[in-house]
Amino acid sequence: MPSPGTNASKDDLAPVRAKLESMAHEGRVEELIELVLGLLSRVRDENTALTARLQTALRALYGRRSEKVSAAQLSLMLDALGDAAPDAARNAAPDAPPPAPEPEKKNPEPKSPPHKGRSALPAHLPRKSKIVRVPAAERKCAECGVEKSGIGFIRSEILEFVPAQFVVIEEDREKLACRACQAGVVAAPSEKVMERGRPGPGLLAKIVVDKHEDSMPLYRQAKEFERMGVRLSPSTIGDWAAFSVDVLEPLWGRVVRWVLDSGYVRCDDTGMRVLDRDHPQGVKKGHIWGYVGGGLVAFHYTPSWSAEGPAAFLKGYRGYLQGDGYAGYDKILAGKADPADDADSDGVPLASTERRLGCGMHIRRKFEEATKLGNTTGAVALSLIRRLYDLERDYKERGLSAEERLAERKARSAPVLDEFYRWVHEIHPQQVPKTPLYKATHYAKKHEASFRRCFSDGRFEIDNGEVERRLRWIALGRKNFLFAGSDRGAERLAIAYTVTGSCHMNGVNPLAYLTDVIEKLQSGWPKDRLDELLPNVWKPGIGAAEG
C-alpha cells in the first residue's frame, strides 16, 4: 500500500504531467524538451547545493579541523584534472616527496640517530651552587697512599622549580616624640596601589595575567592561591581584576591612538557571550574587534555586530584598513556608517573604499572548504594561492625593505595573481549556484580589487593573519569562562587583552610589565608620558619625572 507521502507526491506532479502531455499532443517537442531539461537542471542544482550543505555539516561534526591540504594531495588533484589545470598551477604545486627506498636486508647494521646534545638552560635563570666532594675513603691514592690534589670540577645542571609563594610586607612607620614638649610625628604610610585593599602590584599583575594571558577562570585562581596558603574568594579576585583593568584604561586609550596613527590597520572580530537581563534568553552575543597596527593590538567591545561599533572606533581614520568580507567596513570607509562624518570641513571624504585591503586567508579558506567537500577543481586555486604565500615567505626570509618587496611582487607575484584571477573568471560561470566552489569563486571575484591592492605597497601584508592570531587568545578564554558578566565586564576584557596581547606581540613578559606599569599608573604617572609605558616602548626601571 503506497504511503501518504507517495500519493501526495504523485498528486503534486499531476498538473506537470498534464502540461507535458498537452505539449506533446500539440507537437511542441522542442519547447517540451527545453522545459524538461530546465526542470532537471533545477533539481540537479538544488540537489548539489543540499549535498554540499550535508557534507559541510558532517565535516563540522566529524571531520578534521585543519584547513590545510597537503602538497601531495594538491599534486594528485592537479594530475586528476589533466589539461583543466593551468601550467601556472602545476608549477605552483610542490612535488610530493619520493618514496623512501627499501632498506637492504643483508646484515643490517643498527644506526643510532645523531645526538644533537641537550640545549643549554637559559643563562638568565638564577643559579645555586652545590659542591659534591669526593668521599674520604677515595681521597688517598690507592698506589702510594698520598692525598690526592684538587684539579677542578665537572659541572652538570639540574632544572628545578621553586614554588611561588605569597609574601606579607610588614610596614613599620617610625614614631618620634619631643621629650620636652611631647610633640610627636609619625612617618607617612607608603602609597598603596589599592587604597582600601591589601594587594600589591605583583599580585594584581598575576591575577590579570592568569585570567587573560593564561585563560584561567577566577575559581581556578582561588584554588591555586589556596594551595599556596592564602584563601581568597573568586569574587574578591574578580574585584581586584576589575580594579587593575580600570587602572590600565588610560593606557588602552593610548594604544588605540597609536594603532590608528600607524595608517595601516588590520582588523577582525569574534563573538562574546554577555549576560543581559533584558534579553529573552538572558545572554546576548556581543563582539570584540581586534585592530593591529604599529606593532600593537587594540581590542574594542561592542554590544552588537552593527557597523556603528567599529565606525565609532575608526572615526576620523584616514589610513588603510585590511579585513575580511564584512560589509560594514565598506560602509565605514565610504562614510555611510555615520553620515555626519562623511566629509571634513573642506568637503573631502574622511576615508575611501580605495583604502580597503582584502585578505588572502579568507579567500583561500573558501577554496579549502570546496576542495575538502569533494570538488577537486578548487585545487587549482589552492596551488596558485600557495605559490603567492611561498613568495611572501621568501621576501620575509630575505629581509627585504618595503620598496624591495614591492619590486619583487611586481616581478614575481603579479603573474601568479593574474593567473589566479583569469582562472576564477573562467571557472565561475560554470559552477552550480550555492555550491561551495561557486561561493568561493564568487567571494574571490567580489574582493578582487581589495585583494590586488595588498600587492600594491610593500608595507602591506596579503592577509590579516596577525589579528586572527591575537583573537585566538580571546577564543581560548571564552571556552574557559564562557561569558562576560555585563557590557562593562566585556569592555574590561577588551582592555586587558589589549595590554597582554601587545606584550605578546613584542616579546615582553606581561607579569613583569604589569607589575611595573600598574604601580606607576596608580602613583600618578604623567599623562603626557603614557607612550613610555606602551609595550613596544617600555623598558624596566623607567622612573617617573617630578611634577
Coordinates of C-alpha atoms in Angstrom, one line a residue:
M1 CA 0.0 0.0 0.0
P2 CA 1.6 3.3 -1.0
S3 CA 2.4 5.7 1.8
P4 CA 0.6 9.0 2.1
G5 CA 3.8 10.8 1.2
T6 CA 4.0 8.9 -2.1
N7 CA 0.4 9.7 -3.0
A8 CA 0.9 13.3 -2.2
S9 CA 4.0 13.4 -4.5
K10 CA 2.0 11.9 -7.4
D11 CA -0.8 14.4 -6.8
D12 CA 1.7 17.3 -6.9
L13 CA 3.1 16.1 -10.2
A14 CA -0.3 15.5 -11.9
P15 CA -0.5 19.1 -13.2
V16 CA 3.0 18.8 -14.6
R17 CA 2.2 15.5 -16.3
A18 CA -0.9 17.0 -17.9
K19 CA 1.1 20.0 -19.1
L20 CA 3.8 17.8 -20.7
E21 CA 1.2 15.6 -22.4
S22 CA -0.6 18.6 -23.7
M23 CA 2.6 20.0 -25.2
A24 CA 3.4 16.6 -26.8
H25 CA -0.1 16.3 -28.4
E26 CA 0.3 19.8 -29.8
G27 CA 3.7 19.0 -31.4
R28 CA 5.6 21.4 -29.3
V29 CA 8.5 19.0 -29.0
E30 CA 11.4 21.5 -28.8
E31 CA 9.6 23.5 -26.2
L32 CA 8.8 20.3 -24.2
I33 CA 12.5 19.3 -24.3
E34 CA 13.6 22.7 -23.0
L35 CA 11.1 22.6 -20.2
V36 CA 12.1 19.1 -19.1
L37 CA 15.8 20.0 -19.2
G38 CA 15.1 23.2 -17.3
L39 CA 13.3 21.2 -14.6
L40 CA 16.1 18.6 -14.4
S41 CA 18.7 21.3 -14.2
R42 CA 16.9 23.0 -11.3
V43 CA 16.6 19.7 -9.5
R44 CA 20.3 18.9 -10.1
D45 CA 21.4 22.3 -8.8
E46 CA 19.2 22.0 -5.7
N47 CA 20.5 18.5 -5.0
T48 CA 24.1 19.6 -5.4
A49 CA 23.6 22.5 -3.0
L50 CA 21.9 20.3 -0.5
T51 CA 24.6 17.6 -0.8
A52 CA 27.2 20.3 -0.2
R53 CA 25.4 21.6 2.9
L54 CA 25.2 18.0 4.2
Q55 CA 28.9 17.4 3.7
T56 CA 29.7 20.7 5.4
A57 CA 27.6 19.7 8.4
L58 CA 29.1 16.2 8.6
R59 CA 32.6 17.7 8.3
A60 CA 31.9 20.1 11.1
L61 CA 30.7 17.2 13.3
Y62 CA 33.2 14.5 12.5
G63 CA 35.9 15.9 10.1
R64 CA 39.3 17.3 10.8
R65 CA 39.5 21.0 11.9
S66 CA 42.7 21.8 9.9
E67 CA 42.2 23.8 6.7
K68 CA 45.4 22.7 5.1
V69 CA 45.6 20.5 2.1
S70 CA 49.0 18.8 1.8
A71 CA 51.3 19.2 -1.1
A72 CA 50.9 15.6 -2.1
Q73 CA 47.1 15.9 -2.1
L74 CA 47.4 19.0 -4.3
S75 CA 49.6 17.2 -6.8
L76 CA 47.2 14.3 -7.1
M77 CA 44.2 16.6 -7.6
L78 CA 46.0 18.6 -10.3
D79 CA 47.1 15.4 -12.1
A80 CA 43.5 14.2 -12.0
L81 CA 42.3 17.4 -13.5
G82 CA 44.6 16.9 -16.5
D83 CA 44.5 19.7 -19.1
A84 CA 41.9 21.6 -17.0
A85 CA 44.7 22.7 -14.6
P86 CA 46.7 25.7 -15.9
D87 CA 50.5 25.4 -16.2
A88 CA 51.0 28.1 -13.5
A89 CA 49.0 26.0 -11.0
R90 CA 51.1 22.9 -11.8
N91 CA 54.3 24.9 -11.3
A92 CA 53.0 26.3 -8.1
A93 CA 52.2 22.9 -6.5
P94 CA 55.2 21.4 -4.9
D95 CA 56.1 17.9 -5.9
A96 CA 55.3 15.2 -3.4
P97 CA 58.5 13.7 -1.8
P98 CA 59.6 10.4 -3.5
P99 CA 59.0 7.2 -1.6
A100 CA 61.9 6.1 0.6
P101 CA 64.0 3.2 -0.8
E102 CA 63.6 -0.2 0.8
P103 CA 66.4 -0.9 3.2
E104 CA 68.8 -3.7 2.4
K105 CA 68.1 -7.0 4.3
K106 CA 71.7 -8.3 4.3
N107 CA 73.3 -8.0 7.7
P108 CA 71.7 -4.7 8.6
E109 CA 73.8 -2.6 11.0
P110 CA 71.8 -0.7 13.5
K111 CA 72.3 3.1 13.1
S112 CA 71.7 5.3 16.1
P113 CA 70.3 8.7 15.3
P114 CA 72.8 11.6 15.5
H115 CA 72.9 13.0 19.0
K116 CA 72.4 16.8 18.9
G117 CA 73.1 17.2 22.6
R118 CA 70.9 18.9 25.1
S119 CA 70.1 22.6 24.7
A120 CA 71.7 24.8 27.3
L121 CA 69.5 26.0 30.1
P122 CA 68.7 29.8 29.9
A123 CA 71.6 31.9 31.2
H124 CA 69.3 34.4 32.9
L125 CA 68.0 31.9 35.4
P126 CA 69.4 32.2 38.9
R127 CA 71.9 29.6 39.9
K128 CA 72.5 27.9 43.2
S129 CA 75.9 26.3 43.7
K130 CA 76.2 22.8 45.2
I131 CA 79.6 21.2 45.6
V132 CA 79.8 17.4 45.8
R133 CA 83.1 16.2 47.5
V134 CA 85.0 13.0 46.8
P135 CA 84.3 10.6 49.8
A136 CA 87.1 10.4 52.4
A137 CA 87.9 6.8 51.5
E138 CA 88.7 7.7 47.9
R139 CA 90.8 10.9 48.6
K140 CA 94.1 9.0 49.0
C141 CA 95.9 7.3 46.1
A142 CA 95.5 3.5 46.2
E143 CA 99.0 3.0 44.9
C144 CA 101.2 5.3 47.1
G145 CA 98.8 6.5 49.8
V146 CA 99.4 10.2 49.1
E147 CA 96.5 12.6 49.4
K148 CA 95.2 13.5 46.0
S149 CA 95.2 17.1 44.9
G150 CA 92.3 19.1 43.5
I151 CA 92.4 19.6 39.8
G152 CA 89.0 21.1 39.2
F153 CA 85.3 20.2 39.0
I154 CA 82.9 18.6 36.4
R155 CA 79.7 20.6 36.3
S156 CA 76.3 19.4 35.5
E157 CA 73.0 21.3 35.7
I158 CA 69.6 20.3 37.1
L159 CA 66.5 22.3 36.3
E160 CA 64.4 22.7 39.4
F161 CA 61.1 24.5 40.2
V162 CA 60.8 26.6 43.3
P163 CA 57.1 27.0 44.1
A164 CA 55.7 30.6 44.1
Q165 CA 54.7 32.0 47.4
F166 CA 52.9 34.9 49.0
V167 CA 54.9 37.4 51.0
V168 CA 53.5 39.7 53.6
I169 CA 55.3 43.1 53.7
E170 CA 55.1 44.5 57.2
E171 CA 55.5 48.3 57.1
D172 CA 56.6 49.8 60.4
R173 CA 56.2 53.6 60.4
E174 CA 58.5 55.3 62.7
K175 CA 57.1 57.5 65.5
L176 CA 59.0 60.3 67.1
A177 CA 58.2 62.5 70.1
C178 CA 59.8 65.5 71.8
R179 CA 60.7 64.7 75.4
A180 CA 60.4 68.4 76.3
C181 CA 57.0 69.4 74.9
Q182 CA 55.6 66.0 73.9
A183 CA 55.1 67.0 70.3
G184 CA 55.1 63.9 68.0
V185 CA 55.4 62.9 64.4
V186 CA 54.7 59.7 62.5
A187 CA 56.2 58.7 59.1
A188 CA 53.6 58.9 56.3
P189 CA 52.4 55.5 55.1
S190 CA 53.7 54.3 51.7
E191 CA 51.3 54.8 48.9
K192 CA 49.2 51.8 48.3
V193 CA 48.2 50.6 44.8
M194 CA 44.7 49.9 46.0
E195 CA 43.5 52.5 48.6
R196 CA 41.3 50.2 50.7
G197 CA 42.8 46.9 49.6
R198 CA 45.8 44.9 50.6
P199 CA 47.1 43.5 47.2
G200 CA 50.4 44.7 45.9
P201 CA 51.1 45.4 42.2
G202 CA 52.7 42.0 41.7
L203 CA 49.6 40.2 42.9
L204 CA 47.3 42.3 40.8
A205 CA 49.6 41.7 37.8
K206 CA 49.4 37.9 38.4
I207 CA 45.6 38.0 38.6
V208 CA 45.4 39.9 35.2
V209 CA 47.9 37.6 33.5
D210 CA 46.3 34.4 34.8
K211 CA 42.9 35.4 33.6
H212 CA 43.7 37.0 30.2
E213 CA 47.0 35.6 29.1
D214 CA 46.5 32.1 30.6
S215 CA 42.7 31.9 30.3
M216 CA 42.3 30.8 33.9
P217 CA 38.8 31.4 35.5
L218 CA 38.6 33.1 38.8
Y219 CA 37.6 29.9 40.7
R220 CA 40.8 28.2 39.5
Q221 CA 42.9 31.1 40.6
A222 CA 41.3 30.8 44.0
K223 CA 42.2 27.1 44.2
E224 CA 45.8 27.9 43.2
F225 CA 46.1 30.6 45.9
E226 CA 44.7 28.2 48.5
R227 CA 47.4 25.7 47.6
M228 CA 49.9 28.5 48.3
G229 CA 48.4 29.1 51.7
V230 CA 46.1 32.1 51.2
R231 CA 42.3 31.9 50.9
L232 CA 40.7 34.4 48.6
S233 CA 37.2 34.1 47.2
P234 CA 36.6 34.3 43.5
S235 CA 34.5 37.4 44.0
T236 CA 37.4 39.2 45.7
I237 CA 39.8 38.1 43.0
G238 CA 37.3 39.4 40.4
D239 CA 37.1 42.8 42.2
W240 CA 40.8 43.1 42.2
A241 CA 41.0 42.1 38.5
A242 CA 38.4 44.8 37.6
F243 CA 40.3 47.4 39.6
S244 CA 43.5 46.6 37.8
V245 CA 41.9 46.8 34.4
D246 CA 40.3 50.2 35.3
V247 CA 43.8 51.4 36.2
L248 CA 45.0 50.3 32.8
E249 CA 42.2 52.0 30.8
P250 CA 44.2 55.3 30.1
L251 CA 47.0 53.1 28.6
W252 CA 44.4 51.3 26.5
G253 CA 43.3 54.7 25.1
R254 CA 46.8 55.5 24.1
V255 CA 47.3 52.1 22.4
V256 CA 44.2 52.8 20.4
R257 CA 45.6 56.1 19.2
W258 CA 48.9 54.5 18.4
V259 CA 47.3 51.8 16.3
L260 CA 45.2 54.3 14.3
D261 CA 48.0 56.7 13.8
S262 CA 50.0 53.9 12.1
G263 CA 47.9 54.4 8.9
Y264 CA 47.7 50.7 8.2
V265 CA 45.3 48.7 10.4
R266 CA 44.4 45.1 10.1
C267 CA 41.1 44.1 11.7
D268 CA 38.8 41.2 12.5
D269 CA 36.2 40.3 15.2
T270 CA 35.0 37.4 17.3
G271 CA 31.8 36.9 19.3
M272 CA 31.5 37.2 23.1
R273 CA 28.5 35.9 25.1
V274 CA 27.4 38.6 27.6
L275 CA 24.8 38.3 30.4
D276 CA 21.9 40.5 29.8
R277 CA 18.7 40.5 32.0
D278 CA 16.7 42.3 29.3
H279 CA 17.5 39.6 26.6
P280 CA 14.8 36.9 26.2
Q281 CA 17.5 34.2 26.7
G282 CA 19.4 36.0 29.4
V283 CA 22.5 36.1 27.3
K284 CA 23.3 38.2 24.2
K285 CA 26.1 38.0 21.7
G286 CA 28.4 40.9 21.8
H287 CA 31.6 41.3 19.7
I288 CA 35.2 42.1 20.4
W289 CA 37.0 43.7 17.5
G290 CA 40.7 43.4 17.1
Y291 CA 42.9 46.1 15.4
V292 CA 46.6 45.6 14.7
G293 CA 48.8 48.4 13.7
G294 CA 52.2 50.0 14.5
G295 CA 53.3 46.9 16.4
L296 CA 50.4 46.9 18.9
V297 CA 47.0 45.4 19.0
A298 CA 43.9 47.2 20.4
F299 CA 40.6 45.4 21.2
H300 CA 37.3 47.1 21.4
Y301 CA 33.9 45.7 22.6
T302 CA 30.6 46.4 21.0
P303 CA 27.2 45.0 22.2
S304 CA 26.2 44.0 18.6
W305 CA 27.7 43.3 15.2
S306 CA 26.4 46.6 13.8
A307 CA 28.8 48.7 11.8
E308 CA 28.2 51.6 14.2
G309 CA 30.6 50.0 16.7
P310 CA 33.7 49.9 14.5
A311 CA 32.6 53.2 12.9
A312 CA 32.9 54.8 16.3
F313 CA 36.3 53.3 16.9
L314 CA 37.6 54.3 13.5
K315 CA 36.0 57.7 13.5
G316 CA 38.2 60.1 11.5
Y317 CA 40.6 57.3 10.4
R318 CA 42.1 58.1 7.0
G319 CA 44.5 55.1 6.5
Y320 CA 44.3 51.7 5.0
L321 CA 42.0 49.1 6.5
Q322 CA 42.5 45.3 6.0
G323 CA 40.0 42.7 6.9
D324 CA 37.5 40.0 5.8
G325 CA 34.4 40.5 3.7
Y326 CA 32.4 42.2 6.5
A327 CA 30.2 44.7 4.6
G328 CA 30.3 47.2 7.5
Y329 CA 34.0 48.0 6.7
D330 CA 33.0 49.3 3.2
K331 CA 30.2 51.4 4.8
I332 CA 32.7 52.9 7.3
L333 CA 35.3 53.7 4.6
A334 CA 32.6 55.2 2.4
G335 CA 31.4 57.4 5.2
K336 CA 28.0 55.8 5.3
A337 CA 28.1 54.4 8.8
D338 CA 27.8 57.9 10.2
P339 CA 26.6 60.4 7.6
A340 CA 27.6 63.3 9.8
D341 CA 31.2 62.3 9.5
D342 CA 31.1 61.8 5.7
A343 CA 33.4 64.7 5.0
D344 CA 35.6 67.2 6.8
S345 CA 35.2 71.0 6.7
D346 CA 36.7 71.2 3.2
G347 CA 34.3 68.6 1.8
V348 CA 37.0 65.9 1.5
P349 CA 35.8 62.3 2.3
L350 CA 37.5 61.1 5.5
A351 CA 38.1 57.7 4.0
S352 CA 37.6 55.8 0.8
T353 CA 36.9 52.2 -0.2
E354 CA 40.1 52.6 -2.3
R355 CA 41.9 52.1 1.0
R356 CA 40.2 48.8 1.7
L357 CA 42.6 45.8 1.7
G358 CA 41.4 42.2 1.2
C359 CA 42.6 39.1 3.0
G360 CA 44.2 36.1 1.3
M361 CA 43.4 33.8 4.2
H362 CA 39.7 34.3 3.8
I363 CA 39.9 33.7 0.0
R364 CA 41.9 30.6 0.5
R365 CA 39.6 29.3 3.2
K366 CA 36.6 29.2 0.8
F367 CA 38.6 27.1 -1.7
E368 CA 39.8 24.8 1.1
E369 CA 36.2 24.1 2.0
A370 CA 35.2 23.4 -1.5
T371 CA 38.1 21.1 -2.2
K372 CA 37.7 19.1 1.0
L373 CA 34.0 18.6 0.2
G374 CA 35.0 16.8 -2.9
N375 CA 35.3 19.3 -5.7
T376 CA 39.0 18.9 -6.8
T377 CA 38.7 21.8 -9.2
G378 CA 39.4 24.0 -6.2
A379 CA 43.0 22.5 -6.1
V380 CA 43.9 24.9 -8.9
A381 CA 43.1 27.9 -6.8
L382 CA 44.8 26.4 -3.8
S383 CA 48.0 25.8 -5.7
L384 CA 48.2 29.3 -7.0
I385 CA 47.4 30.9 -3.6
R386 CA 50.1 28.6 -2.1
R387 CA 52.5 30.0 -4.6
L388 CA 51.7 33.6 -3.5
Y389 CA 52.3 32.7 0.1
D390 CA 55.6 30.9 -0.7
L391 CA 56.8 34.1 -2.5
E392 CA 55.8 36.2 0.5
R393 CA 57.7 33.9 2.8
D394 CA 60.7 34.2 0.6
Y395 CA 60.6 38.0 0.7
K396 CA 60.4 38.0 4.5
E397 CA 63.2 35.5 5.0
R398 CA 65.4 37.7 2.8
G399 CA 64.7 40.7 5.0
L400 CA 63.6 42.9 2.1
S401 CA 62.6 46.5 2.7
A402 CA 59.1 47.7 1.7
E403 CA 60.5 49.1 -1.6
E404 CA 62.3 45.9 -2.4
R405 CA 59.3 43.7 -1.6
L406 CA 57.1 45.8 -3.9
A407 CA 59.6 45.4 -6.7
E408 CA 59.6 41.6 -6.1
R409 CA 55.9 41.5 -6.0
K410 CA 55.6 43.3 -9.4
A411 CA 58.1 40.9 -11.0
R412 CA 57.1 37.6 -9.4
S413 CA 53.8 37.8 -7.5
A414 CA 51.8 39.7 -10.1
P415 CA 51.9 37.0 -12.8
V416 CA 50.7 34.4 -10.3
L417 CA 47.9 36.7 -9.1
D418 CA 46.8 37.4 -12.7
E419 CA 46.7 33.7 -13.5
F420 CA 44.6 33.1 -10.4
Y421 CA 42.0 35.7 -11.4
R422 CA 42.0 34.5 -15.0
W423 CA 41.1 31.1 -13.7
V424 CA 38.5 32.5 -11.3
H425 CA 36.7 34.5 -14.0
E426 CA 36.8 31.5 -16.4
I427 CA 35.5 28.9 -13.9
H428 CA 32.9 30.9 -12.1
P429 CA 30.1 30.8 -14.7
Q430 CA 30.5 27.0 -15.0
Q431 CA 29.6 26.4 -11.3
V432 CA 26.2 25.5 -9.9
P433 CA 24.9 28.4 -7.7
K434 CA 25.0 27.9 -3.9
T435 CA 27.7 25.2 -4.1
P436 CA 31.0 25.7 -2.2
L437 CA 33.1 26.3 -5.3
Y438 CA 30.6 28.8 -6.7
K439 CA 30.7 30.6 -3.3
A440 CA 34.5 30.5 -3.3
T441 CA 34.8 31.9 -6.8
H442 CA 32.1 34.5 -6.2
Y443 CA 33.9 35.6 -3.0
A444 CA 37.2 35.9 -4.8
K445 CA 35.7 37.9 -7.6
K446 CA 33.8 40.2 -5.2
H447 CA 37.0 41.1 -3.4
E448 CA 39.4 41.1 -6.3
A449 CA 40.1 44.8 -6.2
S450 CA 40.8 44.8 -2.5
F451 CA 43.0 41.7 -2.6
R452 CA 45.0 43.0 -5.5
R453 CA 45.5 46.2 -3.6
C454 CA 47.5 44.2 -1.0
F455 CA 50.3 43.8 -3.5
S456 CA 50.4 47.5 -4.4
D457 CA 52.6 48.5 -1.5
G458 CA 55.5 46.7 0.2
R459 CA 54.2 47.8 3.6
F460 CA 51.1 45.7 3.3
E461 CA 50.6 42.0 4.2
I462 CA 48.4 39.8 2.0
D463 CA 46.2 38.8 4.9
N464 CA 45.1 39.9 8.4
G465 CA 46.5 36.7 10.0
E466 CA 48.2 38.7 12.8
V467 CA 45.0 39.9 14.2
E468 CA 43.4 36.4 13.8
R469 CA 46.2 35.0 15.9
R470 CA 45.6 37.7 18.6
L471 CA 41.8 36.8 18.6
R472 CA 42.6 33.1 19.3
W473 CA 43.6 34.1 22.9
I474 CA 40.1 35.5 23.3
A475 CA 38.5 32.4 21.8
L476 CA 40.5 30.3 24.3
G477 CA 39.5 32.4 27.2
R478 CA 35.8 32.3 26.0
K479 CA 35.9 28.5 26.3
N480 CA 37.0 28.7 29.9
F481 CA 35.0 31.5 31.4
L482 CA 32.0 31.1 29.0
F483 CA 30.7 34.7 29.1
A484 CA 31.2 38.2 30.4
G485 CA 29.0 39.3 33.3
S486 CA 28.0 42.6 31.7
D487 CA 28.8 45.0 29.0
R488 CA 31.3 46.7 31.3
G489 CA 32.8 43.4 32.0
A490 CA 33.3 42.7 28.3
E491 CA 34.8 46.2 27.9
R492 CA 37.3 45.3 30.7
L493 CA 38.2 42.1 28.8
A494 CA 39.0 44.1 25.7
I495 CA 41.2 46.5 27.7
A496 CA 43.1 43.6 29.4
Y497 CA 43.5 41.7 26.1
T498 CA 44.9 44.9 24.5
V499 CA 47.7 45.1 27.1
T500 CA 48.5 41.4 27.3
G501 CA 48.2 40.9 23.5
S502 CA 50.5 43.9 22.8
C503 CA 53.0 42.4 25.3
H504 CA 52.9 39.1 23.5
M505 CA 53.4 40.8 20.1
N506 CA 56.6 42.5 21.4
G507 CA 58.1 39.6 23.4
V508 CA 57.5 41.4 26.7
N509 CA 56.9 39.4 29.9
P510 CA 53.4 40.5 30.8
L511 CA 53.8 39.8 34.5
A512 CA 56.9 41.9 34.9
Y513 CA 55.4 44.6 32.7
L514 CA 52.1 44.8 34.6
T515 CA 53.8 44.8 38.0
D516 CA 55.7 47.9 37.0
V517 CA 53.0 49.7 35.0
I518 CA 50.1 49.2 37.4
E519 CA 52.2 50.7 40.2
K520 CA 53.4 53.6 38.0
L521 CA 49.8 54.5 36.8
Q522 CA 48.5 54.4 40.4
S523 CA 51.4 56.6 41.6
G524 CA 50.4 59.4 39.3
W525 CA 52.4 58.7 36.1
P526 CA 52.2 61.9 33.9
K527 CA 49.6 61.6 31.2
D528 CA 51.8 63.2 28.7
R529 CA 54.3 60.3 29.2
L530 CA 52.0 57.4 28.6
D531 CA 53.9 56.5 25.4
E532 CA 56.8 55.4 27.6
L533 CA 54.6 52.7 29.1
L534 CA 53.5 51.2 25.8
P535 CA 54.6 47.6 25.5
N536 CA 56.7 48.3 22.4
V537 CA 58.5 51.1 24.1
W538 CA 58.6 50.2 27.8
K539 CA 61.9 49.4 29.5
P540 CA 62.2 48.1 33.1
G541 CA 63.3 50.7 35.6
I542 CA 61.9 53.8 33.9
G543 CA 61.3 56.3 36.7
A544 CA 58.6 59.0 36.8
A545 CA 59.6 62.6 36.4
E546 CA 58.9 65.0 39.1
G547 CA 55.8 67.2 38.7

